[in-house]
PDB file of C-alpha atoms in Angstrom:
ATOM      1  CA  UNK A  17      -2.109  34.971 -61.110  1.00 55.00           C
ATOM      2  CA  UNK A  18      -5.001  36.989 -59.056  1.00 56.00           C
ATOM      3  CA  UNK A  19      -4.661  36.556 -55.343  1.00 54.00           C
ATOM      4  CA  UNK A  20      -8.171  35.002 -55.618  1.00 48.00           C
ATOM      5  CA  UNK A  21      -6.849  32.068 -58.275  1.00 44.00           C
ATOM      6  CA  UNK A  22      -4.149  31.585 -55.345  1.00 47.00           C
ATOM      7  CA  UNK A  23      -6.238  31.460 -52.662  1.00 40.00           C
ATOM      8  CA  UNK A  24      -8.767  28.866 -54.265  1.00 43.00           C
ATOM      9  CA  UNK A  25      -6.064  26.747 -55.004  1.00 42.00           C
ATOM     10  CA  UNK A  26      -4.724  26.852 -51.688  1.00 46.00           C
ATOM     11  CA  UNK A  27      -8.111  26.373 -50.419  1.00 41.00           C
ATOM     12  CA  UNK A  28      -8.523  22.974 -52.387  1.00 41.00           C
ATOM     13  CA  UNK A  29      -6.793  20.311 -50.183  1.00 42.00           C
ATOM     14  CA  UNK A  30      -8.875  21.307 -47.457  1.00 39.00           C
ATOM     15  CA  UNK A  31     -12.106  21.132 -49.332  1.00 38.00           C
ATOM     16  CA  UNK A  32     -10.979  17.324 -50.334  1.00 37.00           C
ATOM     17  CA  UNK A  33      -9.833  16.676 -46.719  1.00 35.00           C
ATOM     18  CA  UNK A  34     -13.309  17.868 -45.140  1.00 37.00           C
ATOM     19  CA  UNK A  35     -14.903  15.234 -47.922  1.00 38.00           C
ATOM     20  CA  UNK A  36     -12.934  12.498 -46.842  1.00 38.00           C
ATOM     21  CA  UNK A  37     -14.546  10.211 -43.982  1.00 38.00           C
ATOM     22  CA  UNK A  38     -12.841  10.441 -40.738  1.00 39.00           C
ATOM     23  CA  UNK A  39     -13.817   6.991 -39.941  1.00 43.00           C
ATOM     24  CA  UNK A  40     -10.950   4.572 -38.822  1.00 50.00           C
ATOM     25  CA  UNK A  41     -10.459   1.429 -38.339  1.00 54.00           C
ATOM     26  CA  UNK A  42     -11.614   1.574 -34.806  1.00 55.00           C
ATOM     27  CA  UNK A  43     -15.094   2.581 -35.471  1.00 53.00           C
ATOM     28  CA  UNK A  44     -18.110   0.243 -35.064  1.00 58.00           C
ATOM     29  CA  UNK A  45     -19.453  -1.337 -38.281  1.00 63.00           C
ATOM     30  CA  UNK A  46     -22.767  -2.633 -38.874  1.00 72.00           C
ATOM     31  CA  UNK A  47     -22.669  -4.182 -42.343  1.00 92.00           C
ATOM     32  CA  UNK A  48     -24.334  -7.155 -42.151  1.00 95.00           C
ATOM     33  CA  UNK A  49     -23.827  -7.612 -38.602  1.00 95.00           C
ATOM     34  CA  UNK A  50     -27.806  -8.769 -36.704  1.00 95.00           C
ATOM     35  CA  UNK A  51     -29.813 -10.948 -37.271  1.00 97.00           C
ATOM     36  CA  UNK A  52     -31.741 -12.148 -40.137  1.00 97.00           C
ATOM     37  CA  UNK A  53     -34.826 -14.396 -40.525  1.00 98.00           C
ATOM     38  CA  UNK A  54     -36.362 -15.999 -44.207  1.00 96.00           C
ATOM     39  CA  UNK A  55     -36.649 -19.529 -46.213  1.00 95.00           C
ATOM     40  CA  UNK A  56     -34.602 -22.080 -47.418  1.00 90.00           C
ATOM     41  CA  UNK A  57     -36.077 -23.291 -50.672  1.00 91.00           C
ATOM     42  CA  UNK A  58     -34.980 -26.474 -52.431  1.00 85.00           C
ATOM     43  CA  UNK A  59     -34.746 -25.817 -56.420  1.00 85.00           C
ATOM     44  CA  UNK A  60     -35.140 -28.920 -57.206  1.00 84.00           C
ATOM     45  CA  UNK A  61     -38.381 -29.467 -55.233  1.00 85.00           C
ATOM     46  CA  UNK A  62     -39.840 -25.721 -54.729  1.00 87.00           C
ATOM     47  CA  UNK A  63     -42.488 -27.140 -52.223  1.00 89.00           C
ATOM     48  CA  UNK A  64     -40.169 -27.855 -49.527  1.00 88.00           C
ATOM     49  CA  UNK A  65     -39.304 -24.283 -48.177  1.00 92.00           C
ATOM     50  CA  UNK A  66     -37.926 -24.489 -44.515  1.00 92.00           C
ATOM     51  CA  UNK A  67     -37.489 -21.350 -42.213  1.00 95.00           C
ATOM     52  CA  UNK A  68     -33.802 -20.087 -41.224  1.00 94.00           C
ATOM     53  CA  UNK A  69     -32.315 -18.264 -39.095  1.00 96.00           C
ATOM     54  CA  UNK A  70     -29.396 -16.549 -38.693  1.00 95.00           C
ATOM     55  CA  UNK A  71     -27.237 -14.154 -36.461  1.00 96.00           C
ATOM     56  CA  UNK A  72     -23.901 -12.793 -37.259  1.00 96.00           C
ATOM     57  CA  UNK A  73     -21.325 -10.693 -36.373  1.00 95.00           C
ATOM     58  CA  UNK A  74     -19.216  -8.344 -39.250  1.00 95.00           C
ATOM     59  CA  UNK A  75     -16.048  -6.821 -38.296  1.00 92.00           C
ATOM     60  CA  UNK A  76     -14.606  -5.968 -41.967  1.00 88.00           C
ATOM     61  CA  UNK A  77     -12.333  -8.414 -42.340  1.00 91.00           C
ATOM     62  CA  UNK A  78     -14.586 -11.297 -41.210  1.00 95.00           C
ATOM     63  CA  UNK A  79     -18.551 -12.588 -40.662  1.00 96.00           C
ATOM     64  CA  UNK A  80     -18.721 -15.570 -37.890  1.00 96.00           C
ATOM     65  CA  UNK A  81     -22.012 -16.526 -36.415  1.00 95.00           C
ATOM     66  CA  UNK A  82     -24.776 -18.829 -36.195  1.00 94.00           C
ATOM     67  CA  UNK A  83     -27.833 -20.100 -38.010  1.00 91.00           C
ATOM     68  CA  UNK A  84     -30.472 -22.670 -37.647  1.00 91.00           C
ATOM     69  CA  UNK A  85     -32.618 -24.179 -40.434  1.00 88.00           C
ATOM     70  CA  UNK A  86     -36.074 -25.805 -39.173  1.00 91.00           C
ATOM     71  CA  UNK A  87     -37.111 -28.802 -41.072  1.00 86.00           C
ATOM     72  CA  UNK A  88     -40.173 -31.043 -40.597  1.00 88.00           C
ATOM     73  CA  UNK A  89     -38.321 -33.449 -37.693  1.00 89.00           C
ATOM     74  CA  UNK A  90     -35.528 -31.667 -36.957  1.00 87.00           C
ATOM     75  CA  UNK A  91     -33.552 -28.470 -36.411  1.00 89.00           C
ATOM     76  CA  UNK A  92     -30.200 -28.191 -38.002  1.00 84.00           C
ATOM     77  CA  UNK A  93     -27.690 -25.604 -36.208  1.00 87.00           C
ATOM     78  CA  UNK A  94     -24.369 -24.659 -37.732  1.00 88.00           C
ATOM     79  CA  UNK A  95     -21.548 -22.266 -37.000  1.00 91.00           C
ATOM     80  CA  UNK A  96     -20.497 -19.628 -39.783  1.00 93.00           C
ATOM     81  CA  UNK A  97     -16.720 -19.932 -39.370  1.00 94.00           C
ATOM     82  CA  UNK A  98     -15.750 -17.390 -41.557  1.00 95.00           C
ATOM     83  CA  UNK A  99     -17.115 -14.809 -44.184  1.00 96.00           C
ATOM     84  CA  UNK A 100     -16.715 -11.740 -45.885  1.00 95.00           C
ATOM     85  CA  UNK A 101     -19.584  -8.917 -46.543  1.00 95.00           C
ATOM     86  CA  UNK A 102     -17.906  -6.313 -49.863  1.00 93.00           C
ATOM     87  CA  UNK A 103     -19.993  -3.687 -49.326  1.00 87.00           C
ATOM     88  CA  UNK A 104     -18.840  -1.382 -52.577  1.00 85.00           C
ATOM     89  CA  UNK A 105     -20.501  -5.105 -54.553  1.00 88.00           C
ATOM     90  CA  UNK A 106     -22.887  -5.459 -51.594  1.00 93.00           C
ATOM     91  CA  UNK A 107     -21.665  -9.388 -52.133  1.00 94.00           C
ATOM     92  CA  UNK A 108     -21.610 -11.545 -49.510  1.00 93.00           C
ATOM     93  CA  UNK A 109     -19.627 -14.869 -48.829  1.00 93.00           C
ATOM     94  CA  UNK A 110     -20.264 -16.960 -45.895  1.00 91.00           C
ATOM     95  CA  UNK A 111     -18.539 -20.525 -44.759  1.00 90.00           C
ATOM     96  CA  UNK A 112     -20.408 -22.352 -42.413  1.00 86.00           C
ATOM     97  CA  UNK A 113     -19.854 -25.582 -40.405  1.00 83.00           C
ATOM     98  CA  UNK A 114     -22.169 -28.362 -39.212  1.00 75.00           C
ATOM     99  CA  UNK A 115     -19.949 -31.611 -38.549  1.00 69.00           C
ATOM    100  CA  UNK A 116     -19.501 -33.467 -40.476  1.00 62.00           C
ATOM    101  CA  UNK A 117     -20.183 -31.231 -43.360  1.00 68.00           C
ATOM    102  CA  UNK A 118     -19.322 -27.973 -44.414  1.00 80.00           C
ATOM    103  CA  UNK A 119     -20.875 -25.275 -46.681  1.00 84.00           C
ATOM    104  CA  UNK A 120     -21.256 -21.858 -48.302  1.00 88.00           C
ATOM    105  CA  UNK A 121     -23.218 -19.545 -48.677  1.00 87.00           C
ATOM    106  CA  UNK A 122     -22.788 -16.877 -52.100  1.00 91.00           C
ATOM    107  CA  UNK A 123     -25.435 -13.867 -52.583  1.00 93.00           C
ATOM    108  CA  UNK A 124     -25.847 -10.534 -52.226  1.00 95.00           C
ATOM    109  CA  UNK A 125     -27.621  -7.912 -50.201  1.00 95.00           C
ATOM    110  CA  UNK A 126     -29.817  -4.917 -51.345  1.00 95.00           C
ATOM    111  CA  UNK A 127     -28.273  -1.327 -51.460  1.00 93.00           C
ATOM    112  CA  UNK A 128     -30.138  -0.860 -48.109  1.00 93.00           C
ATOM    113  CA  UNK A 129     -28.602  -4.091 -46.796  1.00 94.00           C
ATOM    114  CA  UNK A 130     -31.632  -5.143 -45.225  1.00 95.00           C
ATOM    115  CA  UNK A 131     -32.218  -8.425 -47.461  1.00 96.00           C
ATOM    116  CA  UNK A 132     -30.361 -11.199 -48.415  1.00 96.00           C
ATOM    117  CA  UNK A 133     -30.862 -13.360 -51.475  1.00 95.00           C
ATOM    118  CA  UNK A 134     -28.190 -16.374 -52.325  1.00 93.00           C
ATOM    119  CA  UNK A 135     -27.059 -19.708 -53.178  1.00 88.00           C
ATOM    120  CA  UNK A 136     -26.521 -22.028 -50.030  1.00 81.00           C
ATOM    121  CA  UNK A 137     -24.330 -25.191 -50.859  1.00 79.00           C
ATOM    122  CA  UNK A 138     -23.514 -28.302 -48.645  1.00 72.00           C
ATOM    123  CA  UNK A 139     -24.605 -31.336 -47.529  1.00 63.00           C
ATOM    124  CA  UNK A 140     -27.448 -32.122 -45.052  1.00 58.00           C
ATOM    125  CA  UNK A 141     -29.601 -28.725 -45.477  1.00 53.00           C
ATOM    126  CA  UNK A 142     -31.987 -29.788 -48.052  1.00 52.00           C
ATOM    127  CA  UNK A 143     -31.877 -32.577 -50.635  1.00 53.00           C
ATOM    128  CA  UNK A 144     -30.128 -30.520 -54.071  1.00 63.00           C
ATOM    129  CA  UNK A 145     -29.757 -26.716 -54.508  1.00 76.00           C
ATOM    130  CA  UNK A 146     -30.765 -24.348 -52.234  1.00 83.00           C
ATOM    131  CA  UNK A 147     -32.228 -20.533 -52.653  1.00 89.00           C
ATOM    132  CA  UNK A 148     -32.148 -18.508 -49.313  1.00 89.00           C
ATOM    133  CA  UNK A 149     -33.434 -15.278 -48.670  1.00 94.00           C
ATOM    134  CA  UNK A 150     -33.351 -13.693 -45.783  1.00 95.00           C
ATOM    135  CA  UNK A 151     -34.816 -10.129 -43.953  1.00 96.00           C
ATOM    136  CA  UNK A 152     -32.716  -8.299 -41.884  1.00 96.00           C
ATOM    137  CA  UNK A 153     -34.625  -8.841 -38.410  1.00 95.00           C
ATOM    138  CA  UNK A 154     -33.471  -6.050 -36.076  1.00 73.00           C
TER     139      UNK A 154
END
């Protein structure tokens, strides 16, 4: 073997090393974490469309917050107890909380992760399905 053939293959772990991403789990992450404003749209009826609201908090291994949708007489607050942003599928999963119902949310965000477009289920939002998409808003 020539002492150059040797030297590149001793010089190959550190190439891969210097490629990986130093990042641990102690560093900030954004992910979906901010908040984001769009519409509610019933599928059912696509002329009611009510503005929404929501700010949230990622820390990998979980998405809490808070949201508010704005309908004609009233303004319906819930807590997001729980969720889960996948950013290699860019999916998103959110379970949210308004006593006495609860709900999901199931979409996805764009490769930029400034939009949000999903399916919101549970009782008390809107009268049938639900489309939501939201904009990221800071």
């Amino acid at each position: 073997m020539s002492k150059l053939f040797r030297l590149g293959l001793l010089l190959l772990p550190l190439v891969f090393l210097a490629a990986c991403d130093s990042g641990g789990e102690d560093d900030p992450r954004v992910g979906v974490t901010g908040r984001w404003v769009g519409e509610l749209t019933n599928l059912q009826d696509m002329s009611q469309v009510f503005p929404i609201e929501i700010n949230v908090v990622d820390t990998r291994n979980n998405v809490t917050g808070t949201g508010v949708v704005q309908l004609p007489t009233e303004e319906l607050s819930f807590d997001i107890i729980e969720g889960l942003f996948q950013t290699p599928f860019l999916s998103l999963t959110l379970r949210f909380d308004r006593a006495p119902f609860q709900g999901s949310l199931v979409g996805n965000t764009n490769s930029a992760v400034t939009e949000i477009n999903g399916d919101l289920a549970g009782s008390g939002l809107a009268n049938g399905p639900v489309m939501l998409t939201l904009n990221r808003a800071n």
